[in-house]
Coordinates of C-alpha atoms in Angstrom, one line a residue:
Chain A
X25 CA 3.1 25.8 7.7
X26 CA 0.7 25.6 9.7
X27 CA -1.7 23.1 9.9
X28 CA -5.4 24.1 8.9
X29 CA -7.5 24.3 12.3
X30 CA -8.9 21.1 13.7
X31 CA -11.0 19.7 16.6
X32 CA -8.6 17.4 18.6
X33 CA -10.1 15.0 21.4
X34 CA -7.7 13.0 23.7
X35 CA -9.6 10.0 25.1
X36 CA -8.4 7.7 27.5
X37 CA -10.0 4.5 26.3
X38 CA -11.1 2.6 23.8
X39 CA -14.6 2.5 23.9
X40 CA -14.3 5.8 24.0
X41 CA -12.0 6.6 21.1
X42 CA -14.4 4.2 19.1
X43 CA -17.6 6.6 19.9
X44 CA -15.5 9.3 19.1
X45 CA -14.7 8.1 15.6
X46 CA -18.3 6.7 14.9
X47 CA -19.9 10.3 16.0
X48 CA -17.5 12.5 14.2
X49 CA -17.8 13.3 10.7
X50 CA -14.0 13.7 8.9
X51 CA -12.1 12.4 11.6
X52 CA -8.9 10.8 11.8
X53 CA -7.2 8.8 14.3
X54 CA -4.2 10.4 15.3
X55 CA -1.5 7.7 16.5
X56 CA 2.5 9.0 16.6
X57 CA 1.6 11.4 14.0
X58 CA 5.1 10.8 12.3
X59 CA 3.5 10.7 8.5
X60 CA -0.1 12.6 9.2
X61 CA 0.9 15.7 11.0
X62 CA 4.0 16.7 8.5
X63 CA 1.1 16.3 5.6
X64 CA -1.1 18.4 7.8
X65 CA 1.7 21.3 7.9
X66 CA 1.7 21.0 4.7
X67 CA -1.8 20.8 4.1
X68 CA -2.3 18.4 1.9
X69 CA -4.3 16.8 4.7
X70 CA -7.2 18.6 6.9
X71 CA -8.9 16.5 8.7
X72 CA -11.7 18.0 10.5
X73 CA -11.1 16.2 14.0
X74 CA -8.3 14.3 15.4
X75 CA -8.2 11.3 17.7
X76 CA -5.6 11.0 19.9
X77 CA -5.0 7.4 20.9
X78 CA -1.8 8.4 22.6
X79 CA -3.5 8.4 26.4
X80 CA -5.2 4.9 26.0
X81 CA -3.2 2.7 28.1
X82 CA -4.9 -0.1 27.7
X83 CA -3.2 -0.1 24.0
X84 CA 0.3 0.3 24.6
X85 CA 2.4 -3.2 25.9
X86 CA 4.1 -5.9 24.3
X87 CA 3.8 -9.1 26.3
X88 CA 3.8 -13.3 25.8
X89 CA 1.4 -15.9 26.3
X90 CA 0.7 -19.0 24.5
X91 CA 3.6 -18.8 22.2
X92 CA 2.4 -15.4 20.9
X93 CA 3.2 -12.1 20.7
X94 CA 1.1 -9.1 21.3
X95 CA 1.6 -5.6 20.6
X96 CA -0.5 -3.2 21.4
X97 CA -1.2 -0.8 18.7
X98 CA 0.4 2.5 20.6
X99 CA 3.2 1.0 21.0
X100 CA 6.5 2.9 19.5
X101 CA 9.0 1.9 17.0
X102 CA 11.5 2.4 19.8
X103 CA 9.7 0.2 22.4
X104 CA 9.4 -2.6 20.2
X105 CA 13.6 -2.1 19.0
X106 CA 14.1 -2.7 22.9
X107 CA 11.6 -4.8 24.2
X108 CA 13.4 -8.1 26.2
X109 CA 9.8 -9.6 24.9
X110 CA 10.3 -9.2 21.3
X111 CA 14.8 -10.0 20.9
X112 CA 14.0 -12.9 22.9
X113 CA 11.4 -14.5 21.3
X114 CA 11.0 -12.6 18.0
X115 CA 14.4 -10.9 16.9
X116 CA 13.3 -10.0 13.6
X117 CA 10.2 -8.1 14.6
X118 CA 12.9 -5.9 17.1
X119 CA 15.2 -5.7 14.2
X120 CA 12.6 -4.5 11.5
X121 CA 11.9 -1.2 14.2
X122 CA 15.6 -0.6 15.0
X123 CA 15.9 0.1 11.2
X124 CA 12.9 2.8 10.9
X125 CA 13.7 6.6 10.0
X126 CA 15.9 8.0 13.0
X127 CA 15.5 8.3 17.0
X128 CA 12.9 11.1 17.0
X129 CA 10.7 8.8 14.6
X130 CA 11.2 6.0 16.4
X131 CA 10.5 7.9 19.6
X132 CA 7.4 8.6 18.4
X133 CA 5.9 6.7 15.6
X134 CA 4.3 3.8 16.5
X135 CA 3.4 -0.1 15.0
X136 CA -0.5 0.3 14.4
X137 CA 0.0 4.0 12.8
X138 CA 2.8 2.5 10.6
X139 CA 0.7 -0.6 10.1
X140 CA -2.7 1.1 9.1
X141 CA -0.6 3.6 7.1
X142 CA 0.5 1.2 4.9
X143 CA 3.3 2.5 3.2
X144 CA 4.6 0.5 0.7
X145 CA 8.3 1.5 1.8
X146 CA 7.9 1.5 5.4
X147 CA 9.9 -1.6 7.3
X148 CA 7.1 -3.1 9.6
X149 CA 5.3 -5.1 6.5
X150 CA 8.3 -6.9 5.1
X151 CA 8.9 -8.2 8.9
X152 CA 5.0 -9.1 9.6
X153 CA 4.6 -10.6 6.3
X154 CA 7.7 -13.0 7.1
X155 CA 6.2 -13.9 10.5
X156 CA 3.0 -14.7 9.1
X157 CA 1.3 -11.9 11.5
X158 CA -2.2 -11.1 12.5
X159 CA -3.7 -8.0 13.6
X160 CA -6.6 -7.4 15.6
X161 CA -9.5 -4.3 14.5
X162 CA -12.1 -2.9 16.8
X163 CA -14.9 -0.8 16.4
X164 CA -18.6 -0.3 17.7
X165 CA -19.6 -3.3 16.0
X166 CA -17.4 -5.8 17.5
X167 CA -13.6 -7.0 16.7
X168 CA -12.2 -9.2 13.9
X169 CA -8.6 -10.3 13.2
X170 CA -7.1 -10.7 10.0
X171 CA -4.2 -12.1 8.6
X172 CA -1.4 -9.9 7.6
X173 CA -1.7 -10.4 3.9
X174 CA -5.6 -9.9 4.2
X175 CA -5.1 -6.9 5.8
X176 CA -2.5 -4.7 3.5
X177 CA -4.5 -4.5 0.6
X178 CA -2.1 -1.9 -1.4
X179 CA -0.1 1.2 -1.1
X180 CA -1.5 3.3 1.5
X181 CA -4.8 1.2 1.1
X182 CA -5.5 -0.9 3.8
X183 CA -8.8 -3.7 4.9
X184 CA -9.5 -0.8 8.1
X185 CA -13.3 0.2 8.1
X186 CA -14.8 3.6 8.9
X187 CA -15.0 3.5 12.1
X188 CA -12.7 0.9 13.2
X189 CA -9.2 0.8 14.9
X190 CA -6.1 -1.3 14.8
X191 CA -5.8 -2.3 18.2
X192 CA -3.0 -4.8 18.0
X193 CA -0.9 -6.9 16.3
X194 CA 0.3 -10.4 17.2
X195 CA 3.2 -12.2 16.1
X196 CA 4.3 -16.3 16.5
X197 CA 7.2 -16.9 19.1
X198 CA 10.1 -18.0 17.2
X199 CA 10.4 -21.9 17.3
X200 CA 13.4 -22.8 18.8
X201 CA 16.8 -23.0 16.9
X202 CA 15.2 -20.2 13.7
X203 CA 17.6 -17.6 12.6
X204 CA 16.5 -14.2 11.4
X205 CA 17.4 -10.9 9.5
X206 CA 16.0 -7.8 8.1
X207 CA 18.4 -5.9 6.1
X208 CA 17.2 -2.7 3.7
X209 CA 19.2 -0.6 0.8
X210 CA 17.4 2.8 1.7
X211 CA 16.7 5.8 0.2
X212 CA 19.6 8.0 2.3
X213 CA 17.5 11.0 2.6
X214 CA 14.0 9.6 4.2
X215 CA 15.5 5.8 5.2
X216 CA 13.0 4.6 3.1
X217 CA 13.4 1.2 1.6
X218 CA 14.4 1.0 -1.1
X219 CA 14.5 -2.8 -0.8
X220 CA 13.9 -4.4 2.6
X221 CA 14.0 -7.7 3.0
X222 CA 13.1 -10.0 5.8
X223 CA 14.1 -13.6 6.0
X224 CA 13.8 -16.5 8.8
X225 CA 15.2 -20.0 8.8
X226 CA 15.2 -23.2 10.2
X227 CA 17.6 -25.8 9.0
X228 CA 17.8 -29.6 10.3
X229 CA 20.4 -32.0 9.5
X230 CA 22.2 -29.6 7.0
X231 CA 19.0 -29.3 5.0
X232 CA 16.4 -25.9 5.2
X233 CA 13.6 -26.6 6.7
X234 CA 11.6 -23.8 7.1
X235 CA 12.1 -20.4 4.9
X236 CA 10.1 -17.3 5.2
X237 CA 10.5 -14.0 3.5
X238 CA 8.9 -10.7 3.7
X239 CA 9.8 -8.0 0.8
X240 CA 9.0 -4.1 0.9
X241 CA 9.9 -1.1 -0.8
X242 CA 10.2 -2.9 -4.3
X243 CA 6.1 -2.8 -5.7
X244 CA 3.3 -1.1 -4.6
X245 CA 2.4 -3.1 -1.5
X246 CA 4.8 -5.2 0.2
X247 CA 4.7 -8.9 -0.3
X248 CA 5.8 -12.7 1.0
X249 CA 8.5 -13.8 -1.0
X250 CA 6.5 -17.1 -2.3
X251 CA 9.1 -18.5 -4.8
X252 CA 11.7 -18.3 -3.2
X253 CA 10.5 -19.7 0.2
X254 CA 9.4 -22.7 -2.2
X255 CA 12.9 -22.9 -3.8
X256 CA 14.6 -23.1 -0.5
X257 CA 12.6 -25.9 1.4
X258 CA 14.5 -28.9 1.5
X259 CA 17.3 -27.8 0.1
X260 CA 21.0 -27.7 1.2
X261 CA 21.6 -25.3 4.1
X262 CA 24.8 -23.7 2.3
X263 CA 25.5 -20.2 0.3
X264 CA 24.5 -21.5 -3.3
X265 CA 21.1 -21.9 -2.6
X266 CA 20.3 -19.1 -0.9
X267 CA 22.3 -17.0 -4.3
X268 CA 20.1 -19.1 -6.9
X269 CA 16.6 -19.0 -4.5
X270 CA 17.4 -15.2 -3.8
X271 CA 17.3 -14.1 -7.3
X272 CA 13.5 -15.0 -7.6
X273 CA 12.6 -12.4 -5.2
X274 CA 10.8 -9.6 -7.8
X275 CA 10.0 -12.5 -10.0
X276 CA 6.4 -11.7 -11.3
X277 CA 6.6 -8.3 -9.6
X278 CA 5.7 -5.1 -11.1
X279 CA 8.7 -2.7 -9.8
X280 CA 8.1 0.7 -8.8
X281 CA 10.0 3.5 -10.3
X282 CA 10.8 6.9 -8.8
X283 CA 13.8 9.8 -9.2
X284 CA 16.4 7.3 -7.1
X285 CA 15.3 4.2 -8.0
X286 CA 13.5 2.8 -11.7
X287 CA 12.3 -0.4 -11.6
X288 CA 15.4 -2.7 -13.4
X289 CA 17.2 -1.6 -10.5
X290 CA 15.0 -1.6 -7.5
X291 CA 14.0 -5.5 -8.8
X292 CA 18.0 -6.2 -9.1
X293 CA 18.5 -4.7 -5.3
X294 CA 15.5 -6.7 -3.9
X295 CA 17.6 -9.9 -5.2
X296 CA 20.7 -8.5 -3.4
X297 CA 19.2 -7.9 -0.6
X298 CA 17.6 -11.0 -0.3
X299 CA 20.9 -12.8 -0.8
X300 CA 22.5 -11.3 2.6
X301 CA 19.4 -11.3 4.4
X302 CA 19.5 -15.0 4.0
X303 CA 23.0 -15.5 4.2
X304 CA 22.3 -13.5 7.6
X305 CA 19.5 -15.3 9.3
X306 CA 21.1 -18.8 7.9
X307 CA 24.5 -17.7 10.1
X308 CA 21.9 -17.1 13.3
X309 CA 19.8 -20.7 12.5
X310 CA 21.1 -23.3 14.9
Chain B
X22 CA 5.8 9.3 -16.3
X23 CA 5.1 6.7 -18.5
X24 CA 2.3 3.9 -18.1
X25 CA 1.4 0.9 -20.0
X26 CA -0.4 -2.3 -19.6
X27 CA -3.2 -4.7 -20.3
X28 CA -6.4 -6.0 -18.8
X29 CA -8.7 -8.7 -20.2
X30 CA -12.0 -8.1 -19.9
X31 CA -15.3 -10.9 -19.8
X32 CA -17.1 -9.3 -23.2
X33 CA -16.6 -9.3 -26.7
X34 CA -15.2 -6.6 -28.0
X35 CA -18.4 -4.2 -29.5
X36 CA -19.8 -4.4 -26.0
X37 CA -16.3 -3.4 -24.0
X38 CA -15.7 -0.8 -26.2
X39 CA -19.4 0.2 -25.6
X40 CA -18.4 -0.3 -21.4
X41 CA -15.3 1.8 -21.9
X42 CA -17.0 4.7 -23.9
X43 CA -20.1 4.6 -21.4
X44 CA -20.1 7.9 -19.1
X45 CA -22.1 6.9 -16.5
X46 CA -20.0 3.5 -16.5
X47 CA -16.6 5.6 -16.7
X48 CA -17.4 8.2 -13.9
X49 CA -18.2 4.7 -11.6
X50 CA -15.2 3.0 -12.3
X51 CA -12.8 6.2 -12.2
X52 CA -11.4 6.4 -8.6
X53 CA -12.5 9.3 -6.8
X54 CA -14.5 10.6 -10.0
X55 CA -17.2 12.7 -8.1
X56 CA -19.1 13.8 -11.3
X57 CA -18.9 13.6 -15.2
X58 CA -20.8 16.2 -16.9
X59 CA -21.1 16.6 -20.9
X60 CA -19.2 20.1 -22.2
X61 CA -19.5 19.3 -25.7
X62 CA -18.9 16.6 -28.1
X63 CA -16.9 13.7 -26.3
X64 CA -16.2 16.0 -24.3
X65 CA -16.7 16.5 -19.7
X66 CA -16.3 18.2 -16.9
X67 CA -14.9 15.8 -14.5
X68 CA -14.8 16.6 -10.3
X69 CA -12.3 14.8 -8.5
X70 CA -11.7 13.6 -4.8
X71 CA -8.6 12.0 -4.4
X72 CA -6.9 10.2 -1.1
X73 CA -4.0 8.8 -1.3
X74 CA -1.7 8.0 1.9
X75 CA -2.9 10.9 4.2
X76 CA -3.6 13.6 1.4
X77 CA -7.0 14.6 0.3
X78 CA -8.3 17.1 -2.5
X79 CA -10.1 18.1 -4.6
X80 CA -9.5 18.1 -8.7
X81 CA -11.3 19.4 -11.5
X82 CA -10.7 19.4 -15.3
X83 CA -12.0 17.6 -18.0
X84 CA -12.1 14.9 -19.9
X85 CA -11.9 14.2 -23.9
X86 CA -12.4 11.1 -25.9
X87 CA -10.1 11.9 -29.2
X88 CA -9.8 9.9 -32.7
X89 CA -12.5 7.1 -31.8
X90 CA -12.6 3.9 -34.3
X91 CA -14.8 1.9 -32.7
X92 CA -14.5 -0.8 -31.8
X93 CA -10.7 -1.0 -31.9
X94 CA -9.1 1.9 -30.3
X95 CA -9.7 5.1 -28.7
X96 CA -7.4 8.1 -26.7
X97 CA -8.4 9.3 -23.4
X98 CA -6.9 12.8 -22.5
X99 CA -7.3 13.8 -18.5
X100 CA -6.5 17.3 -17.2
X101 CA -7.6 18.3 -14.0
X102 CA -6.5 21.2 -11.6
X103 CA -6.6 21.1 -7.8
X104 CA -5.3 23.0 -4.6
X105 CA -3.1 20.3 -4.7
X106 CA -1.3 20.3 -7.8
X107 CA -2.3 19.2 -10.9
X108 CA -2.4 16.1 -13.5
X109 CA -2.6 15.4 -16.8
X110 CA -2.9 12.0 -18.9
X111 CA -3.1 11.1 -22.1
X112 CA -3.7 7.4 -22.9
X113 CA -4.2 5.3 -25.8
X114 CA -6.4 2.4 -25.6
X115 CA -6.5 -0.8 -27.6
X116 CA -9.0 -3.7 -27.5
X117 CA -8.3 -6.8 -29.5
X118 CA -10.0 -9.8 -29.1
X119 CA -9.0 -12.8 -27.1
X120 CA -10.9 -16.5 -26.7
X121 CA -11.5 -15.3 -23.1
X122 CA -12.4 -11.7 -24.1
X123 CA -11.7 -8.5 -25.2
X124 CA -7.7 -7.4 -24.0
X125 CA -8.0 -3.5 -23.5
X126 CA -3.9 -2.4 -24.1
X127 CA -3.1 1.1 -22.4
X128 CA -0.2 3.0 -22.7
X129 CA 0.4 6.3 -22.2
X130 CA 1.8 9.8 -20.0
X131 CA 0.8 11.2 -16.6
X132 CA 1.8 13.9 -15.5
X133 CA 1.4 15.2 -12.3
X134 CA 2.8 18.4 -10.4
X135 CA 2.8 21.3 -8.2
X136 CA 2.6 20.5 -4.1
X137 CA 1.6 17.2 -4.7
X138 CA 4.2 16.2 -6.8
X139 CA 7.2 18.6 -5.4
X140 CA 6.2 16.9 -1.8
X141 CA 5.1 13.4 -2.9
X142 CA 7.2 12.2 -6.1
X143 CA 8.4 9.0 -4.1
X144 CA 4.4 8.4 -4.1
X145 CA 3.3 9.3 -7.9
X146 CA 4.5 6.1 -9.4
X147 CA 2.4 3.7 -6.9
X148 CA -0.5 6.0 -6.9
X149 CA -1.0 5.9 -10.4
X150 CA -0.3 2.3 -11.3
X151 CA -2.7 1.6 -8.2
X152 CA -5.4 4.2 -9.5
X153 CA -5.2 2.0 -13.1
X154 CA -5.5 -0.9 -11.2
X155 CA -8.8 0.6 -9.7
X156 CA -10.2 1.4 -12.7
X157 CA -9.4 -2.1 -14.3
X158 CA -10.9 -3.7 -11.4
X159 CA -14.1 -1.9 -11.1
X160 CA -14.7 -2.1 -14.8
X161 CA -14.3 -5.4 -14.4
X162 CA -17.0 -5.5 -12.1
X163 CA -19.3 -3.6 -14.4
X164 CA -18.5 -6.0 -17.0
X165 CA -19.8 -8.5 -14.7
X166 CA -23.1 -6.8 -14.4
X167 CA -23.5 -6.3 -17.9
X168 CA -22.6 -9.4 -19.4
X169 CA -26.2 -11.1 -19.9
X170 CA -27.3 -8.2 -21.5
X171 CA -23.8 -8.7 -23.7
X172 CA -25.0 -12.4 -24.4
X173 CA -28.4 -11.3 -25.3

């Protein structure tokens, strides 16, 4: 189908984009268009005005300063997956980006678009929850920075307010010696995570000193695997600790159910993927 | 699709019952509800504007309250149609007194069909759960607003 007709603007600065967003009723921000455009073509979505961020050069960068990696909102999944900065200082995020969709989606889809859409089966949220990422939001009223778990509120729901654009994602550079991994069991047709687990482990003297976990696809919103983290820290860095803690991956979580995966199965797979992600992270930790 | 769960409201059972049958409260608490207009005994014409993911659509339909057994239980029936498809829901609400207020137990069946279901099957369960969460979160806010009156 062909989308309903709409106005289209392609501003070349953030200030101009914010001005357009504030002054046009029914306008929506377009990033890579990998979720919004299909919905428009199915006529499930019909915004009156699209504000395309693609030409705003000041939103496209990946850079590291003072132990933080700053990623501009229009950086594509492919840019993240192949970034030397990320591969060196935060491989977990590069690995999650590399697992998104297919080549075409990764070439066009952006981190800002994906995070603002907050599909509960998207890959980034797992890594961003594990990494304790932050997001910087801008509007004509100014800017604010939120921790990721205060930004991703519920399925397809974020803390973005009218007139606000997600400008930047900030993740800490890995401390030396940390090992990480992102693994998912995916819906074979769509590639969306049935259970996706991002894990980061640090150890010292045979004991686990740092354990961080983010889980996506299992519930209505991504979440931090806080119970698993607590069960790992201070324990011996061996398989039995990992397997035991992984059993807590979906504890207290209301798992989703759809034609592909029933709730019980999803919760079980969350545990399996958690164990494997922890094993892979541990093997990479020094 | 089956839905069930429970939520506790910080109100005595009678006050919780009144809140759950106050049509203005329901209109404010139901996600996307734009209007609820009486159309017969315990029957209302409903307009909803639902936005989920990047989809958005108007639904028009009926809301009915059946088998009223105050202040313990009633059945809520919703039937709506729109360009995006249709929504039908039947839910049994049971109120029981607890030390911290009133626990509202709900159990029901939601059917969503048409275009929205054919392209968004993956989204239906999470959407239904999110709408129920939002409904009860809004009811809790309403309950907090009405508690001075309830204590009187």
